Structure formats: structure tokens, C-alpha cells
Backbone as a printed PyTorch tensor [residue, N CA C, xyz], in Angstrom:
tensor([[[  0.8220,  -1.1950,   0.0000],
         [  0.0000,   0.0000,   0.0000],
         [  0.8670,   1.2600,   0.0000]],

        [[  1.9440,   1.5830,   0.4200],
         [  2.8710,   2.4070,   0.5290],
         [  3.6430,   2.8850,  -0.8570]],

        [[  3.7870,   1.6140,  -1.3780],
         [  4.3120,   1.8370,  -2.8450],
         [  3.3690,   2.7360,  -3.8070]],

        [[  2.0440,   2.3870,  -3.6140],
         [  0.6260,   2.7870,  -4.2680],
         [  0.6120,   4.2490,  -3.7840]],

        [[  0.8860,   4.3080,  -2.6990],
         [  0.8410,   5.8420,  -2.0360],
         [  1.5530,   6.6000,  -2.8170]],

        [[  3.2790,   5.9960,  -2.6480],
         [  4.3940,   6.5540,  -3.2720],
         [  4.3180,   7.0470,  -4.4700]],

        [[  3.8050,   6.1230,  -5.6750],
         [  3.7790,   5.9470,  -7.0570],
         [  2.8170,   7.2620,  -6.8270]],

        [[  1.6080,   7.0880,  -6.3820],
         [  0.7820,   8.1300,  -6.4160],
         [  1.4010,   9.7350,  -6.2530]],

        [[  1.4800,   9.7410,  -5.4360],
         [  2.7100,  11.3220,  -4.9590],
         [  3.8190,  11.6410,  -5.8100]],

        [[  4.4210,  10.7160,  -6.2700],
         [  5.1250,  10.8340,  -7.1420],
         [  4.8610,  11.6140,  -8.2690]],

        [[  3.6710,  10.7720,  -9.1380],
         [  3.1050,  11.1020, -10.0820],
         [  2.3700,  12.6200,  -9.6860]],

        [[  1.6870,  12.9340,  -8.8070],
         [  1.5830,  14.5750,  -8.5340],
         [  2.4750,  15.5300,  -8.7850]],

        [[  3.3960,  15.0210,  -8.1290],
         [  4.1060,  16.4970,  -7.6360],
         [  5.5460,  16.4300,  -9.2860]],

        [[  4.8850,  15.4280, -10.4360],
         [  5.7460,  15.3240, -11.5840],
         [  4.9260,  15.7260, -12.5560]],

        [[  3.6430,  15.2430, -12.3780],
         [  2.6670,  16.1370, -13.4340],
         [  1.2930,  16.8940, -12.8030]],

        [[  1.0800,  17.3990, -11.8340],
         [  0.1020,  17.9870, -11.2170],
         [ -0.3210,  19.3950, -12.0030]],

        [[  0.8190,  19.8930, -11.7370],
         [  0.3600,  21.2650, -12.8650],
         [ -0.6770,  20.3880, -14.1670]],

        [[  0.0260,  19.4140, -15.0580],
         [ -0.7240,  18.8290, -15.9480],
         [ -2.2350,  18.7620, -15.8470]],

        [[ -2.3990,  17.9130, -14.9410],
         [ -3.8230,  17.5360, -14.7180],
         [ -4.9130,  18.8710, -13.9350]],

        [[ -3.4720,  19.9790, -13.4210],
         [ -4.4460,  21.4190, -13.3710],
         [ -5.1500,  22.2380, -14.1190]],

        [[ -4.1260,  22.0230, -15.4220],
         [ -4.5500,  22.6800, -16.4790],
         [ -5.5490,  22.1060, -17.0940]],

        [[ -5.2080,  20.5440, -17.4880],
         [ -6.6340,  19.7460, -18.1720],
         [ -7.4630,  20.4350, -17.3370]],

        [[ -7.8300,  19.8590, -15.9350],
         [ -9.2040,  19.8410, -15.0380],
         [ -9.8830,  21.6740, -14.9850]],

        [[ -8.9080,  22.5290, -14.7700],
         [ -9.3300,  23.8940, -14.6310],
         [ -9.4370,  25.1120, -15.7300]],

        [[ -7.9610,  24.7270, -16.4190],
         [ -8.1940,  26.1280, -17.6270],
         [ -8.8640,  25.4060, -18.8230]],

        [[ -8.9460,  23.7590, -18.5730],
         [-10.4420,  23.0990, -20.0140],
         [-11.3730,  23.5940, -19.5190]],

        [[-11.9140,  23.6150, -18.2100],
         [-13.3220,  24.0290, -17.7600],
         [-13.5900,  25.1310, -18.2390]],

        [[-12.1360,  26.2240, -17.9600],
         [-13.0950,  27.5270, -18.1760],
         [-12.9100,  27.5990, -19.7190]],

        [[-11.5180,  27.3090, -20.4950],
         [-12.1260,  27.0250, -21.9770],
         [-13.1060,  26.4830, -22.6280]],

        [[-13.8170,  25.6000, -22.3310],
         [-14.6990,  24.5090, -22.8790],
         [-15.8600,  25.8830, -22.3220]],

        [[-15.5040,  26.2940, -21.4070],
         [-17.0280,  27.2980, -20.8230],
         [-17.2010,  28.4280, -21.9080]],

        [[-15.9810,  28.9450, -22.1880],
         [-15.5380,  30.3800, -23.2090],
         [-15.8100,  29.4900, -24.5940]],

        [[-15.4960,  29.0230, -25.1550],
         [-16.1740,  28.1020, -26.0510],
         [-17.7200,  27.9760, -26.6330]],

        [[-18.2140,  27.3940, -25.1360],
         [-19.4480,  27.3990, -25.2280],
         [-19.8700,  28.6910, -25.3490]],

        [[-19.7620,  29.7010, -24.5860],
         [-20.5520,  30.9910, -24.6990],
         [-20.2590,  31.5860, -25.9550]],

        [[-19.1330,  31.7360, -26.5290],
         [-18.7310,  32.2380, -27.7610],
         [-19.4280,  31.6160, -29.1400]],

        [[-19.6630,  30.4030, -28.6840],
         [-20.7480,  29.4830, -30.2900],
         [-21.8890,  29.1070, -29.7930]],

        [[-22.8980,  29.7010, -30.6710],
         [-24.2360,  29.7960, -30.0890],
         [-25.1600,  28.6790, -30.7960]],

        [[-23.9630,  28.0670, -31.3300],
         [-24.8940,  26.7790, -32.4020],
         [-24.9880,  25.4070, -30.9010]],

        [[-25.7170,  24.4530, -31.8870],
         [-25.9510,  23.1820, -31.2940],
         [-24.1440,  22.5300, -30.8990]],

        [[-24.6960,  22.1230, -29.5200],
         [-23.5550,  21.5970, -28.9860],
         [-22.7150,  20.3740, -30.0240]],

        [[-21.7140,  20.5670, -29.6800],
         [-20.8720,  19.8550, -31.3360],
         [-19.9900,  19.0860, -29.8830]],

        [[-19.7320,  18.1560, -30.4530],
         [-18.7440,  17.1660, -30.2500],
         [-17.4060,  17.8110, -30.0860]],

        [[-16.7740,  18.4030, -31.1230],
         [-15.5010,  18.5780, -30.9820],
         [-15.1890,  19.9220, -30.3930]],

        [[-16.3620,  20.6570, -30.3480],
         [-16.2690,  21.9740, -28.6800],
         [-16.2260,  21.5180, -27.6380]],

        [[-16.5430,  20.2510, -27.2550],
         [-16.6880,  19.5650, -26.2270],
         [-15.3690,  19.5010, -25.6130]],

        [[-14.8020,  18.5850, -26.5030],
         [-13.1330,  18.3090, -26.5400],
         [-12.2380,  19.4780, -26.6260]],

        [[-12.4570,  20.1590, -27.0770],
         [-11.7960,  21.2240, -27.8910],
         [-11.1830,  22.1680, -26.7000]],

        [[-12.1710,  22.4410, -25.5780],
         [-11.4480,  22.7700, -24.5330],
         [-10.6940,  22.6330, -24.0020]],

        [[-10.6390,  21.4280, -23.5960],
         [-10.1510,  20.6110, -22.4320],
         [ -8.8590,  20.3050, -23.4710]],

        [[ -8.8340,  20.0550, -24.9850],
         [ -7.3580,  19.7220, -25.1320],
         [ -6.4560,  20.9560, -25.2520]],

        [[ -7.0660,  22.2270, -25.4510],
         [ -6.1490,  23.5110, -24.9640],
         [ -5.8130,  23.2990, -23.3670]],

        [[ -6.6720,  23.2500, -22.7890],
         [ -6.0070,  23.1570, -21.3540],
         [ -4.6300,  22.0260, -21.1760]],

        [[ -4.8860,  20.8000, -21.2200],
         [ -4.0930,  19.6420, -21.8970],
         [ -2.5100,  20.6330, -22.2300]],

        [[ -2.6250,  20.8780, -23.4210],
         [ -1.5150,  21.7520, -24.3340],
         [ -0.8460,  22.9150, -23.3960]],

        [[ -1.6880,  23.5690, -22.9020],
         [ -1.3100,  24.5280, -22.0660],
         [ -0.5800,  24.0510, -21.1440]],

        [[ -1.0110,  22.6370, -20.0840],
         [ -0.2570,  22.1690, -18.9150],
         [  0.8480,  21.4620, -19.9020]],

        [[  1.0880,  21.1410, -20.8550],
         [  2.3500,  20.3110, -21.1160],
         [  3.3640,  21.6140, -21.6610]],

        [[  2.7600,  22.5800, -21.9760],
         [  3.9420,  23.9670, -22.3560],
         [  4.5270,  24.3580, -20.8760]],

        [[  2.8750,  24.4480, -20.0710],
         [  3.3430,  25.2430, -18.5300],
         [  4.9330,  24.0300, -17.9450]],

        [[  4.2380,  22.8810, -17.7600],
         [  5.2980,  22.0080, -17.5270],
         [  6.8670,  22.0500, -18.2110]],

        [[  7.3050,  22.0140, -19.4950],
         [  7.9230,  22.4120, -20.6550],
         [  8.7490,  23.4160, -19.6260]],

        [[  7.8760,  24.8530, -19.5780],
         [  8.6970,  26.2300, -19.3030],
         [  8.6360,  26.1730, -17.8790]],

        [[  8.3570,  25.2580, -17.1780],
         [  8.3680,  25.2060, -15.7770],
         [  7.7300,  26.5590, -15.1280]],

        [[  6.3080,  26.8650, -15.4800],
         [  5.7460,  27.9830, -15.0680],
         [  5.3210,  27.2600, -13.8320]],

        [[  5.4840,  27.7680, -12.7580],
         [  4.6550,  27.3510, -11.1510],
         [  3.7270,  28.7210, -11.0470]],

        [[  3.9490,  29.2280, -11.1700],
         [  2.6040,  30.1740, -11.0070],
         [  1.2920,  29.7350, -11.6830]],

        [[  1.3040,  29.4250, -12.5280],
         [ -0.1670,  28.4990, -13.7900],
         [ -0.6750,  28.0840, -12.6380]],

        [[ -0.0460,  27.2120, -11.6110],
         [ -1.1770,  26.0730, -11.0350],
         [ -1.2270,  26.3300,  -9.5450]]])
């Protein structure tokens, strides 16, 4: 169970910013998105957010921005 812990923590504090950016700046993209296209919800607005956020945490990571997250 310790290892599971470990592996776990590990994996945070190596890609956390990552999964900040997916989980928080997709939300509010996918949100800015939505408000900006006033058509029927599309599939790839859906996505479309969340993989800028995605992109964003692997640049933030990249340039080692700690402020982003």
C-alpha cells in the first residue's frame, strides 16, 4: 500500500500542474467556447477545450511555469 501511495505522490508532484490545467483552464475554456458558439452543442467543442487546457499544462510544464497552477 505504501508503494501505491508513493507511485501516487510521485506522479503529482511530476505532473500535477498537468492535470491542473486539463481539469481547470479546459473548464473555463470549454465554458468560453461554449458561450462564444451559439450553435448546437458539437462534439468537438466539447473536446476542444479541455485539449487547450491539456496543451497549455504540457507547455506550462515544458517552461516550468509554477505560477499556472
Amino acid at each position: 500500500m505504501n508503494k501505491i501511495s508513493d507511485a501516487f505522490s510521485n506522479h503529482l508532484t511530476n505532473w500535477g500542474l498537468v492535470w491542473f490545467c486539463l481539469i481547470f483552464w479546459g473548464s473555463i475554456f470549454n465554458a468560453a467556447l461554449s458561450f462564444i458558439v451559439f450553435s448546437e452543442t458539437n462534439l468537438f467543442l466539447n473536446y476542444a477545450g479541455f485539449v487547450a487546457g491539456l496543451l497549455l499544462g504540457f507547455y506550462a510544464k515544458h517552461k516550468n511555469w509554477s505560477w499556472l497552477g
